[in-house]
């Protein structure tokens, strides 16, 4: 909320409500004492109206406070941390309306329980400091939550992509030339390949769009599939009329949550354009009917649509819930840099619930028993490995069929990636996926991180189960306390 007038009105409303609640009087009672209508007073408290001087004087008398107490923008201790939120761009950058939240309603909630809300805000601040939670990571978490709320499926975008594909006669497996032609001839783009290294840009900068010239600059190191996706995404920005939008392929220059959301919508459109829903649905149905797991068959299925496993795996998260009724699933993308044993989760998505494997920001060690991690750690030069595993999470009791592909990322310097799709095994998924019962798929007990894993004598453990040991210690202490109480009673 950057506008000074809005800030002053909001603070005045919060203070007026505080003084009214201290006096334990209702809006109707305040209306009777001041002669101001109840609806007008309600608008003041919600930050919509700011009263004139004579009305402020009336309110001060009725609320048993001074004129200056009301007009001052200084809040007492119970509300002071909220000032940072009100003065920041929080309400502007996080479009609360997407989640059905009205700004004034939120402010009203804050003023109803200031101490509890303040404690909650302080907790979030403390957590963000302890875990180095940046603004970027916070926004990405919000975008991911938004995707998960909608089952990562947006029918309006699907329909627009299909219509655009038919209108422009885009083939079922388009290449970069097909889409470049649309950008240059129909959307009047200028496209150039550039050596970004000359300008000190790292290997992570894939493209740069200069809107003033409608100029798209591409890193000359990009491969065919990366170019194709970038072109499809640029078409998405135009077809969906997304604005504001980021101007780099990666999230290097975003300035607001709306830009991140536009980036997601454009990426979603690109996935629809590159992998048609109807054809993929049909092919997956046929693949699931097989009674045996054949890694090569799955690789062949991917190659029918794209040479990018990442695009295929992610597109499956759009299709499986809607077209196959498989909603309990997760998607993870791991990265491992050359000459390093450190693993990171670059992307994650959990549909229907927070599934067992998830990213953490505490430098804990991800379970080396995960098929995606195991293959990534053992990946050879220029190798692509596809495999499956039944992962049983011993602590939660949940079991997943996990499909995974690991490969060298040709764009970045020696960084390998591993993609995996986990499907919760229950009566629904077991009916639909015949090969989930295949003897060729090993069942493995897994954890989430070594620090919180109860698997004894694990041959690939990277760290002792410190967090688990602490939890067990606390549990034993509780039992001891109960025994002592029982003894003395």
XYZ file of C-alpha atoms in Angstrom, residues 58-378:
321
model
C -16.785 14.283 17.981
C -15.231 10.830 17.779
C -12.409 11.762 20.169
C -14.923 12.957 22.773
C -17.070 9.827 22.429
C -14.034 7.516 22.562
C -12.526 9.327 25.557
C -9.246 10.099 23.794
C -7.547 13.209 22.446
C -7.810 14.535 18.900
C -4.099 13.880 18.411
C -4.471 10.298 19.640
C -6.755 9.591 16.692
C -4.971 11.460 13.910
C -1.449 10.322 14.803
C -0.137 7.572 12.506
C 1.805 6.061 15.377
C 0.348 2.740 16.507
C 0.763 1.211 19.945
C 2.910 -1.838 20.604
C 0.137 -4.342 19.859
C -0.180 -3.107 16.265
C 3.275 -1.703 15.495
C 4.562 -4.774 13.558
C 1.486 -4.534 11.321
C 2.636 -1.078 10.150
C 5.397 -2.706 8.099
C 2.837 -4.794 6.230
C 0.501 -1.833 5.698
C 3.298 0.454 4.454
C 4.879 -2.215 2.261
C 3.695 -3.422 -1.135
C 2.319 -6.620 0.426
C -1.278 -5.966 -0.600
C -0.163 -4.875 -4.057
C 2.306 -7.681 -4.769
C 0.203 -10.539 -3.383
C -3.143 -10.313 -5.210
C -5.281 -11.446 -2.297
C -8.382 -11.389 -4.481
C -7.069 -14.529 -6.232
C -7.697 -16.355 -2.971
C -11.007 -14.621 -2.275
C -9.489 -12.346 0.373
C -10.544 -8.714 0.563
C -7.891 -6.281 1.792
C -10.274 -4.506 4.148
C -11.472 -7.800 5.586
C -7.874 -8.748 6.283
C -7.239 -5.437 8.038
C -10.416 -6.008 10.049
C -9.118 -9.419 11.153
C -5.828 -7.826 12.168
C -7.594 -5.224 14.285
C -9.936 -7.800 15.878
C -7.105 -9.811 17.409
C -4.024 -7.552 17.222
C -1.923 -9.399 19.784
C -2.524 -12.823 18.253
C -1.951 -11.556 14.713
C 1.162 -9.688 15.823
C 2.495 -12.864 17.419
C 1.762 -14.735 14.184
C 3.490 -12.079 12.042
C 6.503 -12.064 14.369
C 6.635 -15.857 14.090
C 6.678 -15.653 10.290
C 9.452 -13.033 10.447
C 11.465 -15.228 12.832
C 11.029 -18.306 10.641
C 12.008 -16.374 7.514
C 15.201 -15.143 9.206
C 16.152 -18.567 10.535
C 15.590 -20.254 7.186
C 16.839 -17.369 5.022
C 13.406 -17.110 3.416
C 13.802 -14.493 0.724
C 11.028 -12.520 -0.920
C 11.554 -14.658 -4.031
C 11.116 -17.954 -2.191
C 8.021 -16.620 -0.467
C 6.466 -15.651 -3.799
C 7.358 -18.990 -5.371
C 5.672 -20.749 -2.451
C 2.532 -18.667 -3.027
C 2.532 -19.501 -6.758
C 2.971 -23.196 -5.964
C 0.102 -23.081 -3.465
C -2.023 -21.381 -6.114
C -1.255 -24.182 -8.584
C -2.054 -26.861 -6.032
C -5.376 -25.259 -5.099
C -6.456 -25.588 -8.735
C -5.009 -29.114 -9.148
C -2.520 -27.510 -11.530
C -5.199 -27.453 -14.224
C -6.637 -24.400 -15.992
C -9.261 -25.347 -18.598
C -9.480 -21.816 -20.044
C -5.779 -21.903 -20.951
C -6.134 -25.447 -22.317
C -8.974 -24.288 -24.596
C -7.098 -21.225 -25.834
C -4.019 -23.323 -26.599
C -6.067 -25.851 -28.581
C -7.850 -23.095 -30.526
C -4.565 -21.311 -31.275
C -2.909 -24.551 -32.361
C -5.751 -25.326 -34.801
C -5.923 -21.750 -36.111
C -2.191 -21.665 -36.837
C -1.895 -25.309 -37.959
C 0.755 -26.090 -35.373
C 1.887 -29.750 -35.664
C 1.464 -32.210 -32.780
C 5.210 -32.147 -32.132
C 6.268 -28.603 -33.111
C 9.893 -27.603 -33.473
C 11.513 -24.237 -32.850
C 11.237 -23.223 -36.524
C 7.449 -23.723 -36.501
C 7.019 -21.385 -33.537
C 9.719 -18.895 -34.538
C 7.816 -18.318 -37.772
C 4.674 -17.419 -35.819
C 6.586 -15.007 -33.590
C 8.323 -13.201 -36.427
C 5.580 -13.197 -39.059
C 2.390 -12.918 -37.004
C 3.541 -11.258 -33.807
C 6.261 -9.069 -35.376
C 9.075 -10.259 -33.121
C 12.741 -9.813 -33.925
C 14.796 -12.785 -32.716
C 18.576 -12.866 -32.329
C 21.074 -15.389 -30.965
C 23.669 -13.838 -28.684
C 26.782 -14.892 -26.775
C 25.648 -13.918 -23.280
C 29.011 -14.877 -21.787
C 30.557 -11.810 -23.413
C 28.416 -9.694 -21.111
C 29.162 -11.602 -17.934
C 25.835 -13.474 -17.898
C 25.960 -16.928 -16.386
C 24.691 -20.103 -17.982
C 21.339 -19.623 -16.241
C 20.292 -16.713 -18.468
C 18.518 -18.363 -21.370
C 16.709 -15.429 -22.944
C 16.029 -11.723 -22.618
C 12.984 -9.919 -24.023
C 13.223 -6.189 -24.764
C 9.586 -5.030 -25.015
C 10.388 -1.588 -26.440
C 11.736 -3.232 -29.586
C 9.797 -6.502 -29.371
C 13.242 -8.071 -29.488
C 13.868 -11.571 -28.137
C 17.521 -12.354 -27.438
C 18.472 -16.020 -27.078
C 21.534 -17.520 -25.460
C 23.409 -19.159 -28.327
C 24.070 -22.215 -26.133
C 20.383 -23.196 -26.094
C 19.439 -26.548 -27.564
C 16.440 -27.201 -29.826
C 13.984 -28.083 -27.042
C 14.898 -25.085 -24.920
C 14.338 -22.766 -27.879
C 11.026 -24.423 -28.658
C 9.755 -23.955 -25.103
C 10.851 -20.317 -24.953
C 9.066 -19.588 -28.252
C 5.915 -21.354 -27.053
C 6.032 -19.349 -23.849
C 6.384 -16.052 -25.742
C 3.330 -16.973 -27.808
C 1.543 -17.631 -24.504
C 2.323 -14.136 -23.205
C 0.719 -12.697 -26.335
C -2.311 -14.986 -26.651
C -3.202 -14.664 -22.964
C -2.371 -10.928 -23.003
C -0.304 -11.272 -19.843
C 0.871 -8.041 -18.304
C 2.972 -7.338 -16.299
C 5.410 -10.069 -17.281
C 9.060 -10.913 -16.553
C 11.466 -10.257 -19.402
C 13.931 -13.070 -18.724
C 13.319 -16.789 -19.016
C 14.479 -17.279 -15.447
C 13.153 -15.253 -12.510
C 16.027 -12.790 -12.436
C 14.192 -9.530 -12.881
C 10.694 -10.029 -11.500
C 9.331 -7.138 -9.463
C 5.920 -8.394 -8.367
C 3.858 -11.480 -7.686
C 1.760 -10.719 -10.776
C 4.861 -11.190 -12.936
C 5.508 -14.610 -11.424
C 1.896 -15.580 -12.003
C 2.122 -14.386 -15.620
C 5.268 -16.478 -16.004
C 3.389 -19.525 -14.723
C 0.385 -18.960 -17.015
C 2.658 -18.513 -20.055
C 4.565 -21.693 -19.138
C 1.287 -23.560 -18.746
C 0.174 -22.374 -22.190
C 3.521 -23.512 -23.623
C 3.025 -26.999 -22.179
C -0.460 -27.172 -23.747
C 0.884 -26.039 -27.113
C 3.784 -28.491 -27.146
C 1.953 -31.536 -25.747
C -1.693 -31.793 -26.754
C -3.982 -32.917 -23.954
C -6.175 -35.259 -26.004
C -3.307 -37.199 -27.562
C -1.350 -37.445 -24.305
C -4.444 -38.668 -22.439
C -4.960 -41.443 -24.962
C -1.294 -42.508 -24.961
C -1.035 -42.548 -21.157
C -4.179 -44.694 -20.927
C -2.616 -47.238 -23.272
C 0.688 -47.137 -21.381
C -1.019 -47.729 -18.021
C -2.728 -50.848 -19.387
C 0.597 -52.635 -19.753
C 1.113 -55.332 -17.103
C 4.904 -54.998 -17.083
C 7.132 -52.015 -16.434
C 9.427 -51.339 -19.395
C 11.647 -48.247 -18.986
C 12.304 -48.086 -22.706
C 8.584 -47.923 -23.447
C 8.249 -44.940 -21.151
C 11.223 -43.223 -22.801
C 9.626 -43.902 -26.194
C 6.391 -42.338 -24.947
C 8.249 -39.203 -23.903
C 10.014 -38.998 -27.273
C 6.679 -39.155 -29.109
C 5.904 -35.712 -27.702
C 9.190 -34.024 -26.840
C 12.909 -34.508 -26.298
C 12.544 -32.732 -22.947
C 11.634 -35.128 -20.089
C 11.044 -32.088 -17.863
C 8.251 -30.779 -20.117
C 6.678 -34.242 -20.325
C 6.784 -34.993 -16.594
C 5.313 -31.633 -15.709
C 2.598 -31.922 -18.361
C 1.551 -35.214 -16.761
C 0.717 -33.288 -13.574
C -1.885 -31.346 -15.610
C -3.396 -34.410 -17.265
C -3.438 -37.192 -14.651
C -5.756 -35.485 -12.123
C -8.311 -34.274 -14.674
C -8.329 -36.993 -17.307
C -7.406 -40.060 -15.259
C -8.700 -39.143 -11.807
C -5.253 -39.585 -10.237
C -4.936 -36.616 -7.882
C -2.643 -37.873 -5.134
C 0.707 -37.185 -6.730
C 3.893 -35.171 -6.488
C 6.445 -33.848 -8.970
C 10.058 -33.083 -8.056
C 13.025 -31.814 -10.040
C 16.461 -32.388 -8.476
C 19.746 -30.798 -9.496
C 23.328 -31.810 -8.791
C 26.305 -29.726 -9.828
C 29.449 -31.220 -11.283
C 32.005 -32.414 -8.707
C 29.532 -31.876 -5.877
C 27.486 -34.265 -3.750
C 24.990 -31.567 -2.812
C 21.452 -32.169 -4.042
C 18.807 -29.491 -4.373
C 15.110 -29.617 -5.184
C 14.679 -27.028 -7.907
C 10.945 -27.485 -8.439
C 8.202 -29.282 -6.565
C 4.467 -29.729 -6.758
C 2.090 -31.630 -4.487
C -1.487 -32.272 -5.519
C -4.361 -33.091 -3.153
C -2.164 -33.041 -0.056
C 1.379 -32.343 1.090
C 2.914 -35.605 -0.091
C 5.728 -37.282 1.773
C 8.820 -36.050 -0.154
C 9.289 -32.295 -0.081
C 11.994 -29.639 -0.183
C 13.598 -28.297 2.974
C 15.610 -25.171 3.607
C 17.768 -26.498 6.430
C 20.529 -28.207 4.423
C 19.333 -31.624 5.516
C 20.294 -34.610 3.399
C 17.626 -35.970 1.063
C 17.136 -39.718 1.222
C 19.597 -41.485 -1.101
C 17.109 -44.343 -1.443
C 14.836 -42.244 -3.662
C 15.090 -43.532 -7.223
C 15.534 -40.009 -8.623
C 18.361 -39.257 -6.200
C 20.088 -42.622 -6.621
C 20.119 -42.334 -10.418
C 21.258 -38.729 -10.295
C 24.177 -39.557 -8.001
C 25.308 -42.415 -10.275
